[in-house]
JSON list of C-alpha atoms and ligand atoms in Angstrom, two decimals:
[
{"chain": "A", "resi": 29, "resn": "UNK", "atom": "CA", "xyz": [-17.99, 35.86, 89.23]},
{"chain": "A", "resi": 30, "resn": "UNK", "atom": "CA", "xyz": [-16.96, 34.13, 92.41]},
{"chain": "A", "resi": 31, "resn": "UNK", "atom": "CA", "xyz": [-19.55, 31.61, 93.65]},
{"chain": "A", "resi": 32, "resn": "UNK", "atom": "CA", "xyz": [-20.30, 30.39, 97.17]},
{"chain": "A", "resi": 33, "resn": "UNK", "atom": "CA", "xyz": [-22.52, 27.52, 98.28]},
{"chain": "A", "resi": 34, "resn": "UNK", "atom": "CA", "xyz": [-24.27, 27.96, 101.60]},
{"chain": "A", "resi": 35, "resn": "UNK", "atom": "CA", "xyz": [-26.65, 26.06, 103.84]},
{"chain": "A", "resi": 36, "resn": "UNK", "atom": "CA", "xyz": [-29.31, 27.57, 106.07]},
{"chain": "A", "resi": 37, "resn": "UNK", "atom": "CA", "xyz": [-30.43, 26.01, 109.35]},
{"chain": "A", "resi": 38, "resn": "UNK", "atom": "CA", "xyz": [-33.46, 27.45, 111.10]},
{"chain": "A", "resi": 39, "resn": "UNK", "atom": "CA", "xyz": [-34.45, 27.18, 114.75]},
{"chain": "A", "resi": 40, "resn": "UNK", "atom": "CA", "xyz": [-37.10, 24.51, 115.08]},
{"chain": "A", "resi": 41, "resn": "UNK", "atom": "CA", "xyz": [-39.37, 26.95, 116.95]},
{"chain": "A", "resi": 42, "resn": "UNK", "atom": "CA", "xyz": [-40.00, 28.41, 113.51]},
{"chain": "A", "resi": 43, "resn": "UNK", "atom": "CA", "xyz": [-40.22, 25.05, 111.75]},
{"chain": "A", "resi": 44, "resn": "UNK", "atom": "CA", "xyz": [-43.15, 26.09, 109.56]},
{"chain": "A", "resi": 45, "resn": "UNK", "atom": "CA", "xyz": [-41.34, 29.16, 108.26]},
{"chain": "A", "resi": 46, "resn": "UNK", "atom": "CA", "xyz": [-41.21, 29.23, 104.47]},
{"chain": "A", "resi": 47, "resn": "UNK", "atom": "CA", "xyz": [-38.03, 31.28, 104.51]},
{"chain": "A", "resi": 48, "resn": "UNK", "atom": "CA", "xyz": [-39.58, 34.46, 103.12]},
{"chain": "A", "resi": 49, "resn": "UNK", "atom": "CA", "xyz": [-37.30, 36.90, 104.94]},
{"chain": "A", "resi": 50, "resn": "UNK", "atom": "CA", "xyz": [-34.19, 34.75, 104.49]},
{"chain": "A", "resi": 51, "resn": "UNK", "atom": "CA", "xyz": [-34.66, 34.47, 100.74]},
{"chain": "A", "resi": 52, "resn": "UNK", "atom": "CA", "xyz": [-35.60, 38.14, 100.36]},
{"chain": "A", "resi": 53, "resn": "UNK", "atom": "CA", "xyz": [-32.49, 39.22, 102.22]},
{"chain": "A", "resi": 54, "resn": "UNK", "atom": "CA", "xyz": [-30.37, 36.86, 100.16]},
{"chain": "A", "resi": 55, "resn": "UNK", "atom": "CA", "xyz": [-31.74, 38.34, 96.94]},
{"chain": "A", "resi": 56, "resn": "UNK", "atom": "CA", "xyz": [-31.07, 41.87, 98.30]},
{"chain": "A", "resi": 57, "resn": "UNK", "atom": "CA", "xyz": [-27.72, 40.91, 99.88]},
{"chain": "A", "resi": 58, "resn": "UNK", "atom": "CA", "xyz": [-28.90, 42.34, 103.20]},
{"chain": "A", "resi": 59, "resn": "UNK", "atom": "CA", "xyz": [-28.26, 41.23, 106.76]},
{"chain": "A", "resi": 60, "resn": "UNK", "atom": "CA", "xyz": [-25.67, 38.47, 106.98]},
{"chain": "A", "resi": 61, "resn": "UNK", "atom": "CA", "xyz": [-25.87, 38.01, 103.21]},
{"chain": "A", "resi": 62, "resn": "UNK", "atom": "CA", "xyz": [-24.28, 41.42, 102.64]},
{"chain": "A", "resi": 63, "resn": "UNK", "atom": "CA", "xyz": [-20.95, 39.59, 102.95]},
{"chain": "A", "resi": 64, "resn": "UNK", "atom": "CA", "xyz": [-21.65, 38.03, 99.52]},
{"chain": "A", "resi": 65, "resn": "UNK", "atom": "CA", "xyz": [-22.06, 41.29, 97.60]},
{"chain": "A", "resi": 66, "resn": "UNK", "atom": "CA", "xyz": [-20.85, 40.80, 94.02]},
{"chain": "A", "resi": 67, "resn": "UNK", "atom": "CA", "xyz": [-20.79, 37.03, 94.47]},
{"chain": "A", "resi": 68, "resn": "UNK", "atom": "CA", "xyz": [-23.09, 34.34, 93.16]},
{"chain": "A", "resi": 69, "resn": "UNK", "atom": "CA", "xyz": [-24.74, 32.40, 96.00]},
{"chain": "A", "resi": 70, "resn": "UNK", "atom": "CA", "xyz": [-26.32, 28.96, 95.82]},
{"chain": "A", "resi": 71, "resn": "UNK", "atom": "CA", "xyz": [-28.39, 27.73, 98.76]},
{"chain": "A", "resi": 72, "resn": "UNK", "atom": "CA", "xyz": [-27.48, 24.04, 98.76]},
{"chain": "A", "resi": 73, "resn": "UNK", "atom": "CA", "xyz": [-29.49, 23.04, 101.83]},
{"chain": "A", "resi": 74, "resn": "UNK", "atom": "CA", "xyz": [-32.26, 24.37, 104.10]},
{"chain": "A", "resi": 75, "resn": "UNK", "atom": "CA", "xyz": [-33.60, 22.61, 107.17]},
{"chain": "A", "resi": 76, "resn": "UNK", "atom": "CA", "xyz": [-34.36, 22.97, 110.88]},
{"chain": "A", "resi": 77, "resn": "UNK", "atom": "CA", "xyz": [-32.10, 22.09, 113.78]},
{"chain": "A", "resi": 78, "resn": "UNK", "atom": "CA", "xyz": [-34.54, 19.32, 114.67]},
{"chain": "A", "resi": 79, "resn": "UNK", "atom": "CA", "xyz": [-35.61, 20.85, 117.98]},
{"chain": "A", "resi": 80, "resn": "UNK", "atom": "CA", "xyz": [-33.65, 21.38, 121.19]},
{"chain": "A", "resi": 81, "resn": "UNK", "atom": "CA", "xyz": [-30.82, 20.52, 121.61]},
{"chain": "A", "resi": 82, "resn": "UNK", "atom": "CA", "xyz": [-30.30, 20.61, 117.84]},
{"chain": "A", "resi": 83, "resn": "UNK", "atom": "CA", "xyz": [-29.90, 16.93, 117.03]},
{"chain": "A", "resi": 84, "resn": "UNK", "atom": "CA", "xyz": [-30.31, 17.49, 113.30]},
{"chain": "A", "resi": 85, "resn": "UNK", "atom": "CA", "xyz": [-27.37, 19.86, 113.02]},
{"chain": "A", "resi": 86, "resn": "UNK", "atom": "CA", "xyz": [-24.81, 17.06, 112.80]},
{"chain": "A", "resi": 87, "resn": "UNK", "atom": "CA", "xyz": [-26.69, 15.26, 110.02]},
{"chain": "A", "resi": 88, "resn": "UNK", "atom": "CA", "xyz": [-27.72, 18.39, 108.15]},
{"chain": "A", "resi": 89, "resn": "UNK", "atom": "CA", "xyz": [-24.10, 19.54, 107.82]},
{"chain": "A", "resi": 90, "resn": "UNK", "atom": "CA", "xyz": [-23.07, 16.11, 106.48]},
{"chain": "A", "resi": 91, "resn": "UNK", "atom": "CA", "xyz": [-25.76, 16.37, 103.79]},
{"chain": "A", "resi": 92, "resn": "UNK", "atom": "CA", "xyz": [-25.00, 19.98, 102.96]},
{"chain": "A", "resi": 93, "resn": "UNK", "atom": "CA", "xyz": [-21.27, 19.28, 102.72]},
{"chain": "A", "resi": 94, "resn": "UNK", "atom": "CA", "xyz": [-21.97, 16.63, 100.11]},
{"chain": "A", "resi": 95, "resn": "UNK", "atom": "CA", "xyz": [-23.57, 19.45, 98.11]},
{"chain": "A", "resi": 96, "resn": "UNK", "atom": "CA", "xyz": [-20.43, 21.54, 98.48]},
{"chain": "A", "resi": 97, "resn": "UNK", "atom": "CA", "xyz": [-21.31, 24.15, 101.10]},
{"chain": "A", "resi": 98, "resn": "UNK", "atom": "CA", "xyz": [-18.49, 26.13, 102.67]},
{"chain": "A", "resi": 99, "resn": "UNK", "atom": "CA", "xyz": [-20.69, 28.28, 104.94]},
{"chain": "A", "resi": 100, "resn": "UNK", "atom": "CA", "xyz": [-23.71, 27.49, 107.05]},
{"chain": "A", "resi": 101, "resn": "UNK", "atom": "CA", "xyz": [-26.01, 30.25, 108.27]},
{"chain": "A", "resi": 102, "resn": "UNK", "atom": "CA", "xyz": [-27.92, 29.95, 111.49]},
{"chain": "A", "resi": 103, "resn": "UNK", "atom": "CA", "xyz": [-31.10, 31.82, 110.60]},
{"chain": "A", "resi": 104, "resn": "UNK", "atom": "CA", "xyz": [-31.88, 35.02, 112.45]},
{"chain": "A", "resi": 105, "resn": "UNK", "atom": "CA", "xyz": [-34.48, 33.17, 114.56]},
{"chain": "A", "resi": 106, "resn": "UNK", "atom": "CA", "xyz": [-31.53, 31.62, 116.46]},
{"chain": "A", "resi": 107, "resn": "UNK", "atom": "CA", "xyz": [-30.64, 35.16, 117.58]},
{"chain": "A", "resi": 108, "resn": "UNK", "atom": "CA", "xyz": [-34.04, 36.73, 118.17]},
{"chain": "A", "resi": 109, "resn": "UNK", "atom": "CA", "xyz": [-35.98, 33.87, 119.79]},
{"chain": "A", "resi": 110, "resn": "UNK", "atom": "CA", "xyz": [-37.00, 34.20, 123.43]},
{"chain": "A", "resi": 111, "resn": "UNK", "atom": "CA", "xyz": [-34.42, 33.19, 124.51]},
{"chain": "A", "resi": 112, "resn": "UNK", "atom": "CA", "xyz": [-31.83, 33.09, 121.70]},
{"chain": "A", "resi": 113, "resn": "UNK", "atom": "CA", "xyz": [-30.57, 29.58, 121.06]},
{"chain": "A", "resi": 114, "resn": "UNK", "atom": "CA", "xyz": [-28.32, 28.70, 124.03]},
{"chain": "A", "resi": 115, "resn": "UNK", "atom": "CA", "xyz": [-26.22, 26.25, 122.00]},
{"chain": "A", "resi": 116, "resn": "UNK", "atom": "CA", "xyz": [-24.87, 28.49, 119.25]},
{"chain": "A", "resi": 117, "resn": "UNK", "atom": "CA", "xyz": [-21.34, 28.81, 120.57]},
{"chain": "A", "resi": 118, "resn": "UNK", "atom": "CA", "xyz": [-20.98, 25.06, 120.91]},
{"chain": "A", "resi": 119, "resn": "UNK", "atom": "CA", "xyz": [-22.47, 24.43, 117.46]},
{"chain": "A", "resi": 120, "resn": "UNK", "atom": "CA", "xyz": [-19.98, 26.88, 115.95]},
{"chain": "A", "resi": 121, "resn": "UNK", "atom": "CA", "xyz": [-17.01, 25.08, 117.53]},
{"chain": "A", "resi": 122, "resn": "UNK", "atom": "CA", "xyz": [-18.39, 21.67, 116.61]},
{"chain": "A", "resi": 123, "resn": "UNK", "atom": "CA", "xyz": [-19.12, 22.54, 112.98]},
{"chain": "A", "resi": 124, "resn": "UNK", "atom": "CA", "xyz": [-15.78, 24.28, 112.39]},
{"chain": "A", "resi": 125, "resn": "UNK", "atom": "CA", "xyz": [-13.80, 21.56, 114.10]},
{"chain": "A", "resi": 126, "resn": "UNK", "atom": "CA", "xyz": [-15.56, 18.49, 112.72]},
{"chain": "A", "resi": 127, "resn": "UNK", "atom": "CA", "xyz": [-16.53, 19.66, 109.24]},
{"chain": "A", "resi": 128, "resn": "UNK", "atom": "CA", "xyz": [-14.33, 22.66, 108.44]},
{"chain": "A", "resi": 129, "resn": "UNK", "atom": "CA", "xyz": [-17.45, 24.64, 107.55]},
{"chain": "A", "resi": 130, "resn": "UNK", "atom": "CA", "xyz": [-17.71, 28.31, 108.51]},
{"chain": "A", "resi": 131, "resn": "UNK", "atom": "CA", "xyz": [-20.67, 29.26, 110.69]},
{"chain": "A", "resi": 132, "resn": "UNK", "atom": "CA", "xyz": [-22.36, 32.58, 109.99]},
{"chain": "A", "resi": 133, "resn": "UNK", "atom": "CA", "xyz": [-24.76, 33.88, 112.62]},
{"chain": "A", "resi": 134, "resn": "UNK", "atom": "CA", "xyz": [-27.95, 35.16, 111.10]},
{"chain": "A", "resi": 135, "resn": "UNK", "atom": "CA", "xyz": [-29.59, 35.51, 107.74]},
{"chain": "A", "resi": 136, "resn": "UNK", "atom": "CA", "xyz": [-32.04, 38.41, 107.33]},
{"chain": "A", "resi": 137, "resn": "UNK", "atom": "CA", "xyz": [-31.79, 41.71, 109.26]},
{"chain": "A", "resi": 138, "resn": "UNK", "atom": "CA", "xyz": [-33.16, 41.58, 112.80]},
{"chain": "A", "resi": 139, "resn": "UNK", "atom": "CA", "xyz": [-36.78, 42.79, 112.70]},
{"chain": "A", "resi": 140, "resn": "UNK", "atom": "CA", "xyz": [-37.33, 46.02, 114.64]},
{"chain": "A", "resi": 141, "resn": "UNK", "atom": "CA", "xyz": [-39.96, 44.47, 116.97]},
{"chain": "A", "resi": 142, "resn": "UNK", "atom": "CA", "xyz": [-37.43, 41.89, 118.20]},
{"chain": "A", "resi": 143, "resn": "UNK", "atom": "CA", "xyz": [-34.72, 44.52, 118.45]},
{"chain": "A", "resi": 144, "resn": "UNK", "atom": "CA", "xyz": [-36.89, 46.67, 120.75]},
{"chain": "A", "resi": 145, "resn": "UNK", "atom": "CA", "xyz": [-37.76, 43.78, 123.08]},
{"chain": "A", "resi": 146, "resn": "UNK", "atom": "CA", "xyz": [-34.22, 42.42, 123.30]},
{"chain": "A", "resi": 147, "resn": "UNK", "atom": "CA", "xyz": [-32.84, 45.88, 123.95]},
{"chain": "A", "resi": 148, "resn": "UNK", "atom": "CA", "xyz": [-35.28, 46.22, 126.87]},
{"chain": "A", "resi": 149, "resn": "UNK", "atom": "CA", "xyz": [-34.25, 42.79, 128.17]},
{"chain": "A", "resi": 150, "resn": "UNK", "atom": "CA", "xyz": [-30.53, 43.48, 127.61]},
{"chain": "A", "resi": 151, "resn": "UNK", "atom": "CA", "xyz": [-30.42, 40.03, 126.01]},
{"chain": "A", "resi": 152, "resn": "UNK", "atom": "CA", "xyz": [-27.45, 40.51, 123.71]},
{"chain": "A", "resi": 153, "resn": "UNK", "atom": "CA", "xyz": [-25.09, 42.05, 126.26]},
{"chain": "A", "resi": 154, "resn": "UNK", "atom": "CA", "xyz": [-22.42, 39.32, 126.17]},
{"chain": "A", "resi": 155, "resn": "UNK", "atom": "CA", "xyz": [-19.23, 39.26, 124.06]},
{"chain": "A", "resi": 156, "resn": "UNK", "atom": "CA", "xyz": [-20.49, 36.23, 122.14]},
{"chain": "A", "resi": 157, "resn": "UNK", "atom": "CA", "xyz": [-23.97, 37.58, 121.39]},
{"chain": "A", "resi": 158, "resn": "UNK", "atom": "CA", "xyz": [-22.58, 40.99, 120.45]},
{"chain": "A", "resi": 159, "resn": "UNK", "atom": "CA", "xyz": [-20.45, 39.23, 117.84]},
{"chain": "A", "resi": 160, "resn": "UNK", "atom": "CA", "xyz": [-23.32, 36.95, 116.81]},
{"chain": "A", "resi": 161, "resn": "UNK", "atom": "CA", "xyz": [-25.74, 39.79, 116.03]},
{"chain": "A", "resi": 162, "resn": "UNK", "atom": "CA", "xyz": [-23.16, 42.03, 114.38]},
{"chain": "A", "resi": 163, "resn": "UNK", "atom": "CA", "xyz": [-24.05, 41.18, 110.77]},
{"chain": "A", "resi": 164, "resn": "UNK", "atom": "CA", "xyz": [-27.83, 41.38, 111.19]},
{"chain": "A", "resi": 165, "resn": "UNK", "atom": "CA", "xyz": [-28.24, 44.41, 113.44]},
{"chain": "A", "resi": 166, "resn": "UNK", "atom": "CA", "xyz": [-28.38, 46.88, 110.52]},
{"chain": "A", "resi": 167, "resn": "UNK", "atom": "CA", "xyz": [-29.95, 50.33, 110.67]},
{"chain": "A", "resi": 168, "resn": "UNK", "atom": "CA", "xyz": [-33.45, 51.05, 111.95]},
{"chain": "A", "resi": 169, "resn": "UNK", "atom": "CA", "xyz": [-35.03, 51.49, 108.52]},
{"chain": "A", "resi": 170, "resn": "UNK", "atom": "CA", "xyz": [-33.67, 48.14, 107.36]},
{"chain": "A", "resi": 171, "resn": "UNK", "atom": "CA", "xyz": [-34.93, 46.49, 110.56]},
{"chain": "A", "resi": 172, "resn": "UNK", "atom": "CA", "xyz": [-38.35, 48.04, 110.00]},
{"chain": "A", "resi": 173, "resn": "UNK", "atom": "CA", "xyz": [-38.38, 46.62, 106.46]},
{"chain": "A", "resi": 174, "resn": "UNK", "atom": "CA", "xyz": [-38.15, 43.15, 108.01]},
{"chain": "A", "resi": 175, "resn": "UNK", "atom": "CA", "xyz": [-40.77, 43.62, 110.75]},
{"chain": "B", "resi": 6, "resn": "SF4", "atom": "S1", "xyz": [-33.16, 27.02, 120.59]},
{"chain": "B", "resi": 6, "resn": "SF4", "atom": "FE1", "xyz": [-31.43, 26.16, 119.41]},
{"chain": "B", "resi": 6, "resn": "SF4", "atom": "S2", "xyz": [-31.46, 23.95, 119.70]},
{"chain": "B", "resi": 6, "resn": "SF4", "atom": "FE2", "xyz": [-33.45, 24.77, 120.40]},
{"chain": "B", "resi": 6, "resn": "SF4", "atom": "S3", "xyz": [-34.85, 24.58, 118.64]},
{"chain": "B", "resi": 6, "resn": "SF4", "atom": "FE3", "xyz": [-33.91, 26.63, 118.48]},
{"chain": "B", "resi": 6, "resn": "SF4", "atom": "S4", "xyz": [-32.00, 26.42, 117.28]},
{"chain": "B", "resi": 6, "resn": "SF4", "atom": "FE4", "xyz": [-32.70, 24.37, 117.88]}
]
């Protein structure tokens, strides 16, 4: 079976998060982890961005790369926070260019309560954010399962 090593970086606003939804969705191959269906996945690093403007991202990727990651996931909190992380597009360019690591936006499905609020605010109505949420939007029942 093909194997992939990934890292997960969470938004520092949720620094105390134990990763419950991320690890559940990984086990179920839901949200952005659906891309690894029928693959073995090893999480080779898990940390926070270090707080705005994400000073730990540079160092975290160096550490994770030593452990062999090819993909780094920005946890769904990057997308659903109020506001979503404003630096994601830059981080993606930086990480791809400097480290050759693929950035995946999101981990677990977007919880329904965040979906409702961001729809009302029209938050994700940009080409970049539409792309960024595409793997974690999922159907309503799945979003409710992650509320
Ligand atoms: S908004 Fe972005 S830079 Fe700020 S703490 Fe969250 S992930 Fe880090």
